[in-house]
Amino acid sequence: MKTVVINDSEEISCDFLVLATGHSARDTYEMLERRGIYLEKKPFAVGVRVEHPQKLINSIQYGIPAHPCLPQAEYSLTFSDPQTGRSVYSFCMCPGGVVMAAASETGCLVTNGMSAYQRNAPYANSALVVTVDGSDFPGNTPLAGVEFQRKWERKAFAVGGSTYRAPAQNLLDFVEGKVSRGVRSSYRPGVVETDLAGALPLEITQALKAGIKGFDRKMHGFLTHEATLTGVETRTSSPVRIVRGDDLQSVSLRGLFPTGEGAGYA
Ligand SMILES: Cc1cc2nc3c(=O)[nH]c(=O)nc-3n(C[C@H](O)[C@H](O)[C@H](O)COP(=O)(O)OP(=O)(O)OC[C@H]3O[C@@H](n4cnc5c(N)ncnc54)[C@H](O)[C@@H]3O)c2cc1C
């Protein structure tokens, strides 16, 4: 490590560089690959975002829709699908929050979620995701997982009508494989009711359906016509690992300290 070049112009000399560009810095991963830095594919998870009335989640968890002494209820759910062998889990649960647009590229659609400090919005949301690994994105390039993300983000954009409105489906409809009941989502700029199976790999759809039924057994009332799914959720953690040694430096460039790919190196 000798120099960092900023914006193709300014050069800064350095012996050590901590690279913390976030798990979706695709341009940086592509640059590192071009420069011969050793990268490898890593598992992550993809799926959808579910939104329930917060009062319904409170009722399931507390037995009452609201109480001044109780915070907005949360949940954390896991399910192991025997058919596909995949793990299905809730992730980034946001009580009293909103579903966020989180795409970083033109023509792609990505969901995420957040709660404001008071957590007092009327809906609770959470990602419902399924593990994916190298067998879902075969190929020699370590960036195959990025291409996999892009493929399904573009598909979601297209299925949503190519206007940055997100594809969405009633939760019960999704599990029953139909589109009939109507949707309600906090996602901005809006949603298009459609079959989300068109925006997800078949095995992920199957695992999600099994997982949602499993979640309903743990949290009775979770599977309801009052909930909406919005997709797609692809940025759970990085699809790429910048391989480093025990000293935390890149195995192919001394002085480079990569960090922040998320689960898998967390
Ligand atoms: C809507 C939303 C809600 C979230 N809510 C929560 C939450 O409630 N709790 C929680 O724990 N996590 C939450 N997260 C996840 C959390 O934001 C991330 O895990 C965290 O920000 C990761 O930190 P980081 O420093 O690794 O990367 P980042 O926060 O992504 O920071 C990377 C930085 O590097 C910069 N960068 C990238 N490339 C370059 C470059 N080439 N040159 C210069 N700068 C560059 C980026 O602009 C960015 O500022 C949320 C994420 C989103 C999108």
PDB file of C-alpha atoms and ligand atoms in Angstrom:
ATOM      1  CA  MET A   1       0.000   0.000   0.000  1.00  0.00           C
ATOM      2  CA  LYS A   2       1.592   3.266  -1.121  1.00  0.00           C
ATOM      3  CA  THR A   3      -1.020   5.680  -2.358  1.00  0.00           C
ATOM      4  CA  VAL A   4      -4.781   6.175  -2.536  1.00  0.00           C
ATOM      5  CA  VAL A   5      -6.169   7.949  -5.593  1.00  0.00           C
ATOM      6  CA  ILE A   6      -9.312  10.009  -4.882  1.00  0.00           C
ATOM      7  CA  ASN A   7     -11.743  10.739  -7.735  1.00  0.00           C
ATOM      8  CA  ASP A   8      -9.087   9.870 -10.319  1.00  0.00           C
ATOM      9  CA  SER A   9      -7.172  13.040  -9.413  1.00  0.00           C
ATOM     10  CA  GLU A  10      -5.917  13.631  -5.870  1.00  0.00           C
ATOM     11  CA  GLU A  11      -3.254  11.219  -4.577  1.00  0.00           C
ATOM     12  CA  ILE A  12      -2.706  10.653  -0.857  1.00  0.00           C
ATOM     13  CA  SER A  13       0.286   8.650   0.363  1.00  0.00           C
ATOM     14  CA  CYS A  14      -0.495   6.057   3.009  1.00  0.00           C
ATOM     15  CA  ASP A  15       0.944   2.888   4.515  1.00  0.00           C
ATOM     16  CA  PHE A  16      -2.412   1.647   5.795  1.00  0.00           C
ATOM     17  CA  LEU A  17      -5.929   2.050   4.453  1.00  0.00           C
ATOM     18  CA  VAL A  18      -9.122   1.080   6.278  1.00  0.00           C
ATOM     19  CA  LEU A  19     -11.702   0.422   3.579  1.00  0.00           C
ATOM     20  CA  ALA A  20     -15.179   0.910   5.083  1.00  0.00           C
ATOM     21  CA  THR A  21     -17.317   1.722   2.066  1.00  0.00           C
ATOM     22  CA  GLY A  22     -20.431  -0.209   3.143  1.00  0.00           C
ATOM     23  CA  HIS A  23     -21.842  -3.534   1.993  1.00  0.00           C
ATOM     24  CA  SER A  24     -23.361  -2.129  -1.189  1.00  0.00           C
ATOM     25  CA  ALA A  25     -20.332  -0.295  -2.627  1.00  0.00           C
ATOM     26  CA  ARG A  26     -20.479  -2.280  -5.850  1.00  0.00           C
ATOM     27  CA  ASP A  27     -18.195   0.119  -7.698  1.00  0.00           C
ATOM     28  CA  THR A  28     -15.509  -0.441  -5.046  1.00  0.00           C
ATOM     29  CA  TYR A  29     -15.850  -4.245  -5.199  1.00  0.00           C
ATOM     30  CA  GLU A  30     -15.564  -4.058  -9.007  1.00  0.00           C
ATOM     31  CA  MET A  31     -12.487  -1.824  -8.755  1.00  0.00           C
ATOM     32  CA  LEU A  32     -10.864  -4.192  -6.231  1.00  0.00           C
ATOM     33  CA  GLU A  33     -11.512  -7.158  -8.510  1.00  0.00           C
ATOM     34  CA  ARG A  34      -9.978  -5.327 -11.507  1.00  0.00           C
ATOM     35  CA  ARG A  35      -6.937  -4.540  -9.350  1.00  0.00           C
ATOM     36  CA  GLY A  36      -6.449  -8.190  -8.404  1.00  0.00           C
ATOM     37  CA  ILE A  37      -7.469  -7.947  -4.733  1.00  0.00           C
ATOM     38  CA  TYR A  38      -8.517 -11.395  -3.549  1.00  0.00           C
ATOM     39  CA  LEU A  39     -12.300 -11.519  -3.124  1.00  0.00           C
ATOM     40  CA  GLU A  40     -14.693 -14.400  -2.690  1.00  0.00           C
ATOM     41  CA  LYS A  41     -18.458 -14.911  -2.866  1.00  0.00           C
ATOM     42  CA  LYS A  42     -20.248 -15.117   0.437  1.00  0.00           C
ATOM     43  CA  PRO A  43     -23.765 -16.159   1.514  1.00  0.00           C
ATOM     44  CA  PHE A  44     -26.350 -13.527   2.288  1.00  0.00           C
ATOM     45  CA  ALA A  45     -30.169 -13.470   2.305  1.00  0.00           C
ATOM     46  CA  VAL A  46     -32.942 -12.164   0.071  1.00  0.00           C
ATOM     47  CA  GLY A  47     -36.703 -11.850   0.418  1.00  0.00           C
ATOM     48  CA  VAL A  48     -39.387  -9.261   1.040  1.00  0.00           C
ATOM     49  CA  ARG A  49     -40.537  -6.744   3.659  1.00  0.00           C
ATOM     50  CA  VAL A  50     -43.720  -7.467   5.619  1.00  0.00           C
ATOM     51  CA  GLU A  51     -45.905  -4.765   7.133  1.00  0.00           C
ATOM     52  CA  HIS A  52     -48.568  -5.372   9.818  1.00  0.00           C
ATOM     53  CA  PRO A  53     -50.644  -2.904  11.837  1.00  0.00           C
ATOM     54  CA  GLN A  54     -48.540  -2.244  14.943  1.00  0.00           C
ATOM     55  CA  LYS A  55     -51.627  -2.777  17.104  1.00  0.00           C
ATOM     56  CA  LEU A  56     -51.978  -6.282  15.686  1.00  0.00           C
ATOM     57  CA  ILE A  57     -48.341  -7.094  16.573  1.00  0.00           C
ATOM     58  CA  ASN A  58     -48.918  -5.620  20.043  1.00  0.00           C
ATOM     59  CA  SER A  59     -52.029  -7.781  20.462  1.00  0.00           C
ATOM     60  CA  ILE A  60     -50.150 -10.929  19.429  1.00  0.00           C
ATOM     61  CA  GLN A  61     -47.191 -10.197  21.722  1.00  0.00           C
ATOM     62  CA  TYR A  62     -48.936  -8.565  24.696  1.00  0.00           C
ATOM     63  CA  GLY A  63     -52.554  -9.655  24.364  1.00  0.00           C
ATOM     64  CA  ILE A  64     -53.649  -6.012  24.123  1.00  0.00           C
ATOM     65  CA  PRO A  65     -53.321  -3.525  21.234  1.00  0.00           C
ATOM     66  CA  ALA A  66     -51.712  -0.755  23.295  1.00  0.00           C
ATOM     67  CA  HIS A  67     -50.774   0.234  26.829  1.00  0.00           C
ATOM     68  CA  PRO A  68     -49.078   3.466  27.967  1.00  0.00           C
ATOM     69  CA  CYS A  69     -46.482   1.490  29.976  1.00  0.00           C
ATOM     70  CA  LEU A  70     -45.528  -0.841  27.145  1.00  0.00           C
ATOM     71  CA  PRO A  71     -43.250  -0.084  24.196  1.00  0.00           C
ATOM     72  CA  GLN A  72     -44.353  -0.987  20.690  1.00  0.00           C
ATOM     73  CA  ALA A  73     -43.929  -4.757  20.445  1.00  0.00           C
ATOM     74  CA  GLU A  74     -41.144  -6.350  18.408  1.00  0.00           C
ATOM     75  CA  TYR A  75     -40.517  -9.857  17.110  1.00  0.00           C
ATOM     76  CA  SER A  76     -37.645 -12.010  15.929  1.00  0.00           C
ATOM     77  CA  LEU A  77     -38.551 -15.187  14.063  1.00  0.00           C
ATOM     78  CA  THR A  78     -36.619 -18.068  12.504  1.00  0.00           C
ATOM     79  CA  PHE A  79     -37.689 -21.122  10.561  1.00  0.00           C
ATOM     80  CA  SER A  80     -35.744 -23.951   8.955  1.00  0.00           C
ATOM     81  CA  ASP A  81     -37.476 -25.160   5.789  1.00  0.00           C
ATOM     82  CA  PRO A  82     -37.121 -28.947   5.437  1.00  0.00           C
ATOM     83  CA  GLN A  83     -38.151 -28.868   1.744  1.00  0.00           C
ATOM     84  CA  THR A  84     -35.476 -26.459   0.510  1.00  0.00           C
ATOM     85  CA  GLY A  85     -33.014 -26.820   3.413  1.00  0.00           C
ATOM     86  CA  ARG A  86     -32.929 -23.042   3.748  1.00  0.00           C
ATOM     87  CA  SER A  87     -33.211 -20.775   6.763  1.00  0.00           C
ATOM     88  CA  VAL A  88     -35.989 -18.199   6.752  1.00  0.00           C
ATOM     89  CA  TYR A  89     -35.859 -15.386   9.281  1.00  0.00           C
ATOM     90  CA  SER A  90     -37.128 -11.946  10.173  1.00  0.00           C
ATOM     91  CA  PHE A  91     -34.483  -9.238   9.961  1.00  0.00           C
ATOM     92  CA  CYS A  92     -34.268  -5.541  10.817  1.00  0.00           C
ATOM     93  CA  MET A  93     -37.707  -5.479  12.486  1.00  0.00           C
ATOM     94  CA  CYS A  94     -38.903  -1.860  12.733  1.00  0.00           C
ATOM     95  CA  PRO A  95     -41.743  -1.253  15.230  1.00  0.00           C
ATOM     96  CA  GLY A  96     -43.943   1.735  14.379  1.00  0.00           C
ATOM     97  CA  GLY A  97     -41.878   2.388  11.277  1.00  0.00           C
ATOM     98  CA  VAL A  98     -41.980   2.718   7.515  1.00  0.00           C
ATOM     99  CA  VAL A  99     -40.780   0.699   4.533  1.00  0.00           C
ATOM    100  CA  MET A 100     -37.984   2.550   2.739  1.00  0.00           C
ATOM    101  CA  ALA A 101     -36.813   2.724  -0.860  1.00  0.00           C
ATOM    102  CA  ALA A 102     -33.136   1.689  -0.819  1.00  0.00           C
ATOM    103  CA  ALA A 103     -32.031   1.102  -4.413  1.00  0.00           C
ATOM    104  CA  SER A 104     -28.580   2.388  -5.309  1.00  0.00           C
ATOM    105  CA  GLU A 105     -28.736   1.909  -9.084  1.00  0.00           C
ATOM    106  CA  THR A 106     -31.000   3.161 -11.864  1.00  0.00           C
ATOM    107  CA  GLY A 107     -33.665   0.656 -12.895  1.00  0.00           C
ATOM    108  CA  CYS A 108     -33.427  -1.375  -9.687  1.00  0.00           C
ATOM    109  CA  LEU A 109     -35.836  -1.656  -6.771  1.00  0.00           C
ATOM    110  CA  VAL A 110     -34.786  -2.491  -3.197  1.00  0.00           C
ATOM    111  CA  THR A 111     -36.739  -2.307   0.056  1.00  0.00           C
ATOM    112  CA  ASN A 112     -35.467  -1.596   3.565  1.00  0.00           C
ATOM    113  CA  GLY A 113     -37.128  -0.322   6.736  1.00  0.00           C
ATOM    114  CA  MET A 114     -36.690   2.164   9.546  1.00  0.00           C
ATOM    115  CA  SER A 115     -38.387   3.498  12.669  1.00  0.00           C
ATOM    116  CA  ALA A 116     -38.285   7.107  13.775  1.00  0.00           C
ATOM    117  CA  TYR A 117     -37.206   7.673  17.403  1.00  0.00           C
ATOM    118  CA  GLN A 118     -40.720   7.525  18.847  1.00  0.00           C
ATOM    119  CA  ARG A 119     -41.666   4.389  16.913  1.00  0.00           C
ATOM    120  CA  ASN A 120     -45.184   5.759  16.679  1.00  0.00           C
ATOM    121  CA  ALA A 121     -46.096   5.162  13.033  1.00  0.00           C
ATOM    122  CA  PRO A 122     -49.166   2.888  12.711  1.00  0.00           C
ATOM    123  CA  TYR A 123     -47.373  -0.039  11.049  1.00  0.00           C
ATOM    124  CA  ALA A 124     -44.668  -2.502  12.076  1.00  0.00           C
ATOM    125  CA  ASN A 125     -42.357  -3.798   9.361  1.00  0.00           C
ATOM    126  CA  SER A 126     -39.636  -6.391   9.042  1.00  0.00           C
ATOM    127  CA  ALA A 127     -37.631  -8.072   6.315  1.00  0.00           C
ATOM    128  CA  LEU A 128     -38.518 -11.752   5.826  1.00  0.00           C
ATOM    129  CA  VAL A 129     -35.507 -13.285   4.152  1.00  0.00           C
ATOM    130  CA  VAL A 130     -34.101 -16.607   3.022  1.00  0.00           C
ATOM    131  CA  THR A 131     -30.441 -17.597   2.906  1.00  0.00           C
ATOM    132  CA  VAL A 132     -28.735 -17.781  -0.489  1.00  0.00           C
ATOM    133  CA  ASP A 133     -25.191 -18.918  -1.271  1.00  0.00           C
ATOM    134  CA  GLY A 134     -22.836 -19.671  -4.152  1.00  0.00           C
ATOM    135  CA  SER A 135     -25.101 -22.449  -5.432  1.00  0.00           C
ATOM    136  CA  ASP A 136     -27.722 -19.762  -6.185  1.00  0.00           C
ATOM    137  CA  PHE A 137     -25.208 -17.657  -8.083  1.00  0.00           C
ATOM    138  CA  PRO A 138     -22.786 -20.060  -9.742  1.00  0.00           C
ATOM    139  CA  GLY A 139     -19.871 -18.804 -11.822  1.00  0.00           C
ATOM    140  CA  ASN A 140     -16.214 -18.142 -11.304  1.00  0.00           C
ATOM    141  CA  THR A 141     -16.399 -14.448 -10.573  1.00  0.00           C
ATOM    142  CA  PRO A 142     -16.489 -13.443  -6.893  1.00  0.00           C
ATOM    143  CA  LEU A 143     -18.993 -10.763  -7.930  1.00  0.00           C
ATOM    144  CA  ALA A 144     -21.633 -13.326  -8.998  1.00  0.00           C
ATOM    145  CA  GLY A 145     -23.687 -12.479  -5.891  1.00  0.00           C
ATOM    146  CA  VAL A 146     -23.776  -8.805  -6.925  1.00  0.00           C
ATOM    147  CA  GLU A 147     -25.126  -9.866 -10.333  1.00  0.00           C
ATOM    148  CA  PHE A 148     -27.702 -12.066  -8.563  1.00  0.00           C
ATOM    149  CA  GLN A 149     -28.828  -9.075  -6.468  1.00  0.00           C
ATOM    150  CA  ARG A 150     -28.999  -6.862  -9.576  1.00  0.00           C
ATOM    151  CA  LYS A 151     -30.999  -9.432 -11.518  1.00  0.00           C
ATOM    152  CA  TRP A 152     -33.746  -9.612  -8.896  1.00  0.00           C
ATOM    153  CA  GLU A 153     -33.666  -5.871  -8.144  1.00  0.00           C
ATOM    154  CA  ARG A 154     -34.213  -5.203 -11.878  1.00  0.00           C
ATOM    155  CA  LYS A 155     -36.963  -7.786 -11.976  1.00  0.00           C
ATOM    156  CA  ALA A 156     -38.722  -6.107  -9.036  1.00  0.00           C
ATOM    157  CA  PHE A 157     -38.410  -2.745 -10.819  1.00  0.00           C
ATOM    158  CA  ALA A 158     -39.987  -4.232 -13.967  1.00  0.00           C
ATOM    159  CA  VAL A 159     -42.734  -6.106 -12.091  1.00  0.00           C
ATOM    160  CA  GLY A 160     -43.578  -2.849 -10.286  1.00  0.00           C
ATOM    161  CA  GLY A 161     -44.175  -1.137 -13.638  1.00  0.00           C
ATOM    162  CA  SER A 162     -40.724   0.498 -14.055  1.00  0.00           C
ATOM    163  CA  THR A 163     -41.772   3.677 -12.226  1.00  0.00           C
ATOM    164  CA  TYR A 164     -39.989   3.006  -8.893  1.00  0.00           C
ATOM    165  CA  ARG A 165     -43.249   1.884  -7.348  1.00  0.00           C
ATOM    166  CA  ALA A 166     -42.604  -1.395  -5.552  1.00  0.00           C
ATOM    167  CA  PRO A 167     -44.326  -4.695  -6.282  1.00  0.00           C
ATOM    168  CA  ALA A 168     -46.551  -5.591  -3.324  1.00  0.00           C
ATOM    169  CA  GLN A 169     -48.966  -8.366  -2.393  1.00  0.00           C
ATOM    170  CA  ASN A 170     -51.326  -9.138   0.416  1.00  0.00           C
ATOM    171  CA  LEU A 171     -49.558 -11.591   2.774  1.00  0.00           C
ATOM    172  CA  LEU A 172     -52.392 -14.120   2.687  1.00  0.00           C
ATOM    173  CA  ASP A 173     -52.595 -13.863  -1.113  1.00  0.00           C
ATOM    174  CA  PHE A 174     -48.843 -14.514  -1.386  1.00  0.00           C
ATOM    175  CA  VAL A 175     -49.121 -17.702   0.641  1.00  0.00           C
ATOM    176  CA  GLU A 176     -52.203 -18.794  -1.330  1.00  0.00           C
ATOM    177  CA  GLY A 177     -50.619 -17.839  -4.693  1.00  0.00           C
ATOM    178  CA  LYS A 178     -53.235 -15.304  -5.819  1.00  0.00           C
ATOM    179  CA  VAL A 179     -53.738 -11.533  -6.123  1.00  0.00           C
ATOM    180  CA  SER A 180     -57.130 -10.391  -4.877  1.00  0.00           C
ATOM    181  CA  ARG A 181     -57.294  -8.790  -1.453  1.00  0.00           C
ATOM    182  CA  GLY A 182     -55.627  -5.399  -1.955  1.00  0.00           C
ATOM    183  CA  VAL A 183     -52.532  -3.937  -0.303  1.00  0.00           C
ATOM    184  CA  ARG A 184     -51.587  -1.107   2.020  1.00  0.00           C
ATOM    185  CA  SER A 185     -47.963  -0.035   2.273  1.00  0.00           C
ATOM    186  CA  SER A 186     -45.996   2.892   3.696  1.00  0.00           C
ATOM    187  CA  TYR A 187     -43.485   2.531   0.833  1.00  0.00           C
ATOM    188  CA  ARG A 188     -42.947   5.755  -1.130  1.00  0.00           C
ATOM    189  CA  PRO A 189     -43.475   6.585  -4.011  1.00  0.00           C
ATOM    190  CA  GLY A 190     -46.071   3.806  -3.808  1.00  0.00           C
ATOM    191  CA  VAL A 191     -46.734   0.171  -4.632  1.00  0.00           C
ATOM    192  CA  VAL A 192     -48.259  -1.901  -7.416  1.00  0.00           C
ATOM    193  CA  GLU A 193     -50.297  -4.933  -6.380  1.00  0.00           C
ATOM    194  CA  THR A 194     -48.918  -7.977  -8.136  1.00  0.00           C
ATOM    195  CA  ASP A 195     -47.733 -11.545  -7.622  1.00  0.00           C
ATOM    196  CA  LEU A 196     -44.389 -11.209  -5.829  1.00  0.00           C
ATOM    197  CA  ALA A 197     -43.411 -14.676  -7.009  1.00  0.00           C
ATOM    198  CA  GLY A 198     -42.527 -12.927 -10.281  1.00  0.00           C
ATOM    199  CA  ALA A 199     -39.860 -10.898  -8.488  1.00  0.00           C
ATOM    200  CA  LEU A 200     -38.203 -13.737  -6.549  1.00  0.00           C
ATOM    201  CA  PRO A 201     -36.405 -16.997  -7.359  1.00  0.00           C
ATOM    202  CA  LEU A 202     -38.821 -19.951  -7.179  1.00  0.00           C
ATOM    203  CA  GLU A 203     -37.067 -21.640  -4.250  1.00  0.00           C
ATOM    204  CA  ILE A 204     -37.023 -18.408  -2.271  1.00  0.00           C
ATOM    205  CA  THR A 205     -40.781 -18.019  -2.817  1.00  0.00           C
ATOM    206  CA  GLN A 206     -41.344 -21.607  -1.677  1.00  0.00           C
ATOM    207  CA  ALA A 207     -39.172 -21.185   1.414  1.00  0.00           C
ATOM    208  CA  LEU A 208     -40.846 -17.867   2.278  1.00  0.00           C
ATOM    209  CA  LYS A 209     -44.310 -19.433   2.097  1.00  0.00           C
ATOM    210  CA  ALA A 210     -43.225 -22.262   4.378  1.00  0.00           C
ATOM    211  CA  GLY A 211     -41.493 -19.797   6.714  1.00  0.00           C
ATOM    212  CA  ILE A 212     -44.520 -17.498   6.962  1.00  0.00           C
ATOM    213  CA  LYS A 213     -46.725 -20.471   7.920  1.00  0.00           C
ATOM    214  CA  GLY A 214     -44.101 -21.478  10.486  1.00  0.00           C
ATOM    215  CA  PHE A 215     -44.019 -17.914  11.882  1.00  0.00           C
ATOM    216  CA  ASP A 216     -47.806 -18.009  12.236  1.00  0.00           C
ATOM    217  CA  ARG A 217     -47.491 -21.119  14.391  1.00  0.00           C
ATOM    218  CA  LYS A 218     -45.125 -19.202  16.712  1.00  0.00           C
ATOM    219  CA  MET A 219     -47.000 -15.878  16.551  1.00  0.00           C
ATOM    220  CA  HIS A 220     -50.624 -16.768  15.938  1.00  0.00           C
ATOM    221  CA  GLY A 221     -52.210 -14.090  13.767  1.00  0.00           C
ATOM    222  CA  PHE A 222     -48.974 -13.229  11.912  1.00  0.00           C
ATOM    223  CA  LEU A 223     -50.415 -14.716   8.703  1.00  0.00           C
ATOM    224  CA  THR A 224     -53.278 -12.298   8.064  1.00  0.00           C
ATOM    225  CA  HIS A 225     -54.999 -10.400   5.262  1.00  0.00           C
ATOM    226  CA  GLU A 226     -54.129  -7.244   7.212  1.00  0.00           C
ATOM    227  CA  ALA A 227     -50.444  -7.573   6.276  1.00  0.00           C
ATOM    228  CA  THR A 228     -48.701  -6.572   3.051  1.00  0.00           C
ATOM    229  CA  LEU A 229     -45.459  -7.795   1.496  1.00  0.00           C
ATOM    230  CA  THR A 230     -43.297  -5.388  -0.521  1.00  0.00           C
ATOM    231  CA  GLY A 231     -40.205  -6.442  -2.446  1.00  0.00           C
ATOM    232  CA  VAL A 232     -37.448  -7.040  -2.924  1.00  0.00           C
ATOM    233  CA  GLU A 233     -35.104  -7.103   0.045  1.00  0.00           C
ATOM    234  CA  THR A 234     -31.599  -7.926  -1.214  1.00  0.00           C
ATOM    235  CA  ARG A 235     -29.160  -5.870   0.874  1.00  0.00           C
ATOM    236  CA  THR A 236     -29.054  -7.856   4.104  1.00  0.00           C
ATOM    237  CA  SER A 237     -25.266  -8.110   3.989  1.00  0.00           C
ATOM    238  CA  SER A 238     -22.550  -8.068   1.346  1.00  0.00           C
ATOM    239  CA  PRO A 239     -22.509 -10.790  -1.320  1.00  0.00           C
ATOM    240  CA  VAL A 240     -18.703 -10.409  -1.411  1.00  0.00           C
ATOM    241  CA  ARG A 241     -15.950 -10.973   1.139  1.00  0.00           C
ATOM    242  CA  ILE A 242     -12.620  -9.159   0.855  1.00  0.00           C
ATOM    243  CA  VAL A 243     -10.482 -11.976   2.173  1.00  0.00           C
ATOM    244  CA  ARG A 244      -8.126 -11.064   5.016  1.00  0.00           C
ATOM    245  CA  GLY A 245      -5.726 -12.869   7.295  1.00  0.00           C
ATOM    246  CA  ASP A 246      -5.592 -13.141  11.076  1.00  0.00           C
ATOM    247  CA  ASP A 247      -3.965  -9.701  11.157  1.00  0.00           C
ATOM    248  CA  LEU A 248      -7.117  -8.321   9.432  1.00  0.00           C
ATOM    249  CA  GLN A 249      -5.147  -7.196   6.368  1.00  0.00           C
ATOM    250  CA  SER A 250      -6.128  -8.207   2.843  1.00  0.00           C
ATOM    251  CA  VAL A 251      -4.331 -11.434   1.941  1.00  0.00           C
ATOM    252  CA  SER A 252      -3.330  -9.907  -1.379  1.00  0.00           C
ATOM    253  CA  LEU A 253      -2.430  -6.329  -0.402  1.00  0.00           C
ATOM    254  CA  ARG A 254      -0.502  -5.554   2.785  1.00  0.00           C
ATOM    255  CA  GLY A 255      -1.740  -2.388   4.469  1.00  0.00           C
ATOM    256  CA  LEU A 256      -5.324  -2.745   3.217  1.00  0.00           C
ATOM    257  CA  PHE A 257      -7.753  -3.281   6.106  1.00  0.00           C
ATOM    258  CA  PRO A 258     -11.213  -4.019   4.661  1.00  0.00           C
ATOM    259  CA  THR A 259     -14.259  -3.881   6.926  1.00  0.00           C
ATOM    260  CA  GLY A 260     -18.045  -3.707   6.897  1.00  0.00           C
ATOM    261  CA  GLU A 261     -19.287  -6.479   4.595  1.00  0.00           C
ATOM    262  CA  GLY A 262     -21.792  -7.418   7.309  1.00  0.00           C
ATOM    263  CA  ALA A 263     -22.750 -10.912   8.491  1.00  0.00           C
ATOM    264  CA  GLY A 264     -20.113 -13.418   7.488  1.00  0.00           C
ATOM    265  CA  TYR A 265     -17.321 -11.231   8.749  1.00  0.00           C
ATOM    266  CA  ALA A 266     -19.336  -9.635  11.543  1.00  0.00           C
TER     267      ALA A 266
HETATM  268  C1  LIG B   1     -33.175   2.399   5.702  1.00  0.00           C
HETATM  269  C2  LIG B   1     -32.130   1.744   6.568  1.00  0.00           C
HETATM  270  C3  LIG B   1     -32.404   1.589   7.924  1.00  0.00           C
HETATM  271  C4  LIG B   1     -31.477   0.977   8.760  1.00  0.00           C
HETATM  272  N1  LIG B   1     -31.770   0.869  10.090  1.00  0.00           N
HETATM  273  C5  LIG B   1     -30.864   0.327  10.918  1.00  0.00           C
HETATM  274  C6  LIG B   1     -31.096   0.266  12.316  1.00  0.00           C
HETATM  275  O1  LIG B   1     -32.112   0.677  12.810  1.00  0.00           O
HETATM  276  N2  LIG B   1     -30.159  -0.307  13.117  1.00  0.00           N
HETATM  277  C7  LIG B   1     -28.981  -0.787  12.596  1.00  0.00           C
HETATM  278  O2  LIG B   1     -28.137  -1.289  13.344  1.00  0.00           O
HETATM  279  N3  LIG B   1     -28.734  -0.735  11.273  1.00  0.00           N
HETATM  280  C8  LIG B   1     -29.635  -0.186  10.427  1.00  0.00           C
HETATM  281  N4  LIG B   1     -29.372  -0.133   9.085  1.00  0.00           N
HETATM  282  C9  LIG B   1     -28.123  -0.701   8.601  1.00  0.00           C
HETATM  283  C10 LIG B   1     -26.970   0.279   8.855  1.00  0.00           C
HETATM  284  O3  LIG B   1     -27.267   1.510   8.239  1.00  0.00           O
HETATM  285  C11 LIG B   1     -25.690  -0.304   8.262  1.00  0.00           C
HETATM  286  O4  LIG B   1     -25.463  -1.585   8.808  1.00  0.00           O
HETATM  287  C12 LIG B   1     -24.502   0.590   8.604  1.00  0.00           C
HETATM  288  O5  LIG B   1     -24.729   1.886   8.106  1.00  0.00           O
HETATM  289  C13 LIG B   1     -23.235   0.032   7.968  1.00  0.00           C
HETATM  290  O6  LIG B   1     -22.181   0.916   8.293  1.00  0.00           O
HETATM  291  P1  LIG B   1     -20.895   1.026   7.414  1.00  0.00           P
HETATM  292  O7  LIG B   1     -20.080   2.118   8.011  1.00  0.00           O
HETATM  293  O8  LIG B   1     -20.270  -0.326   7.250  1.00  0.00           O
HETATM  294  O9  LIG B   1     -21.386   1.441   5.938  1.00  0.00           O
HETATM  295  P2  LIG B   1     -22.181   2.737   5.454  1.00  0.00           P
HETATM  296  O10 LIG B   1     -23.018   3.338   6.534  1.00  0.00           O
HETATM  297  O11 LIG B   1     -22.851   2.325   4.167  1.00  0.00           O
HETATM  298  O12 LIG B   1     -21.016   3.770   5.175  1.00  0.00           O
HETATM  299  C14 LIG B   1     -20.155   3.667   4.053  1.00  0.00           C
HETATM  300  C15 LIG B   1     -19.745   5.056   3.655  1.00  0.00           C
HETATM  301  O13 LIG B   1     -18.730   4.974   2.653  1.00  0.00           O
HETATM  302  C16 LIG B   1     -19.023   5.919   1.640  1.00  0.00           C
HETATM  303  N5  LIG B   1     -18.399   5.467   0.383  1.00  0.00           N
HETATM  304  C17 LIG B   1     -18.709   4.379  -0.355  1.00  0.00           C
HETATM  305  N6  LIG B   1     -17.902   4.295  -1.440  1.00  0.00           N
HETATM  306  C18 LIG B   1     -17.034   5.341  -1.350  1.00  0.00           C
HETATM  307  C19 LIG B   1     -15.950   5.780  -2.167  1.00  0.00           C
HETATM  308  N7  LIG B   1     -15.578   5.124  -3.290  1.00  0.00           N
HETATM  309  N8  LIG B   1     -15.295   6.882  -1.794  1.00  0.00           N
HETATM  310  C20 LIG B   1     -15.650   7.567  -0.669  1.00  0.00           C
HETATM  311  N9  LIG B   1     -16.665   7.191   0.148  1.00  0.00           N
HETATM  312  C21 LIG B   1     -17.348   6.094  -0.201  1.00  0.00           C
HETATM  313  C22 LIG B   1     -20.532   5.946   1.563  1.00  0.00           C
HETATM  314  O14 LIG B   1     -20.992   7.135   0.937  1.00  0.00           O
HETATM  315  C23 LIG B   1     -20.900   5.868   3.043  1.00  0.00           C
HETATM  316  O15 LIG B   1     -20.917   7.140   3.633  1.00  0.00           O
HETATM  317  C24 LIG B   1     -30.264   0.488   8.227  1.00  0.00           C
HETATM  318  C25 LIG B   1     -29.996   0.641   6.862  1.00  0.00           C
HETATM  319  C26 LIG B   1     -30.909   1.272   6.045  1.00  0.00           C
HETATM  320  C27 LIG B   1     -30.584   1.456   4.560  1.00  0.00           C
END
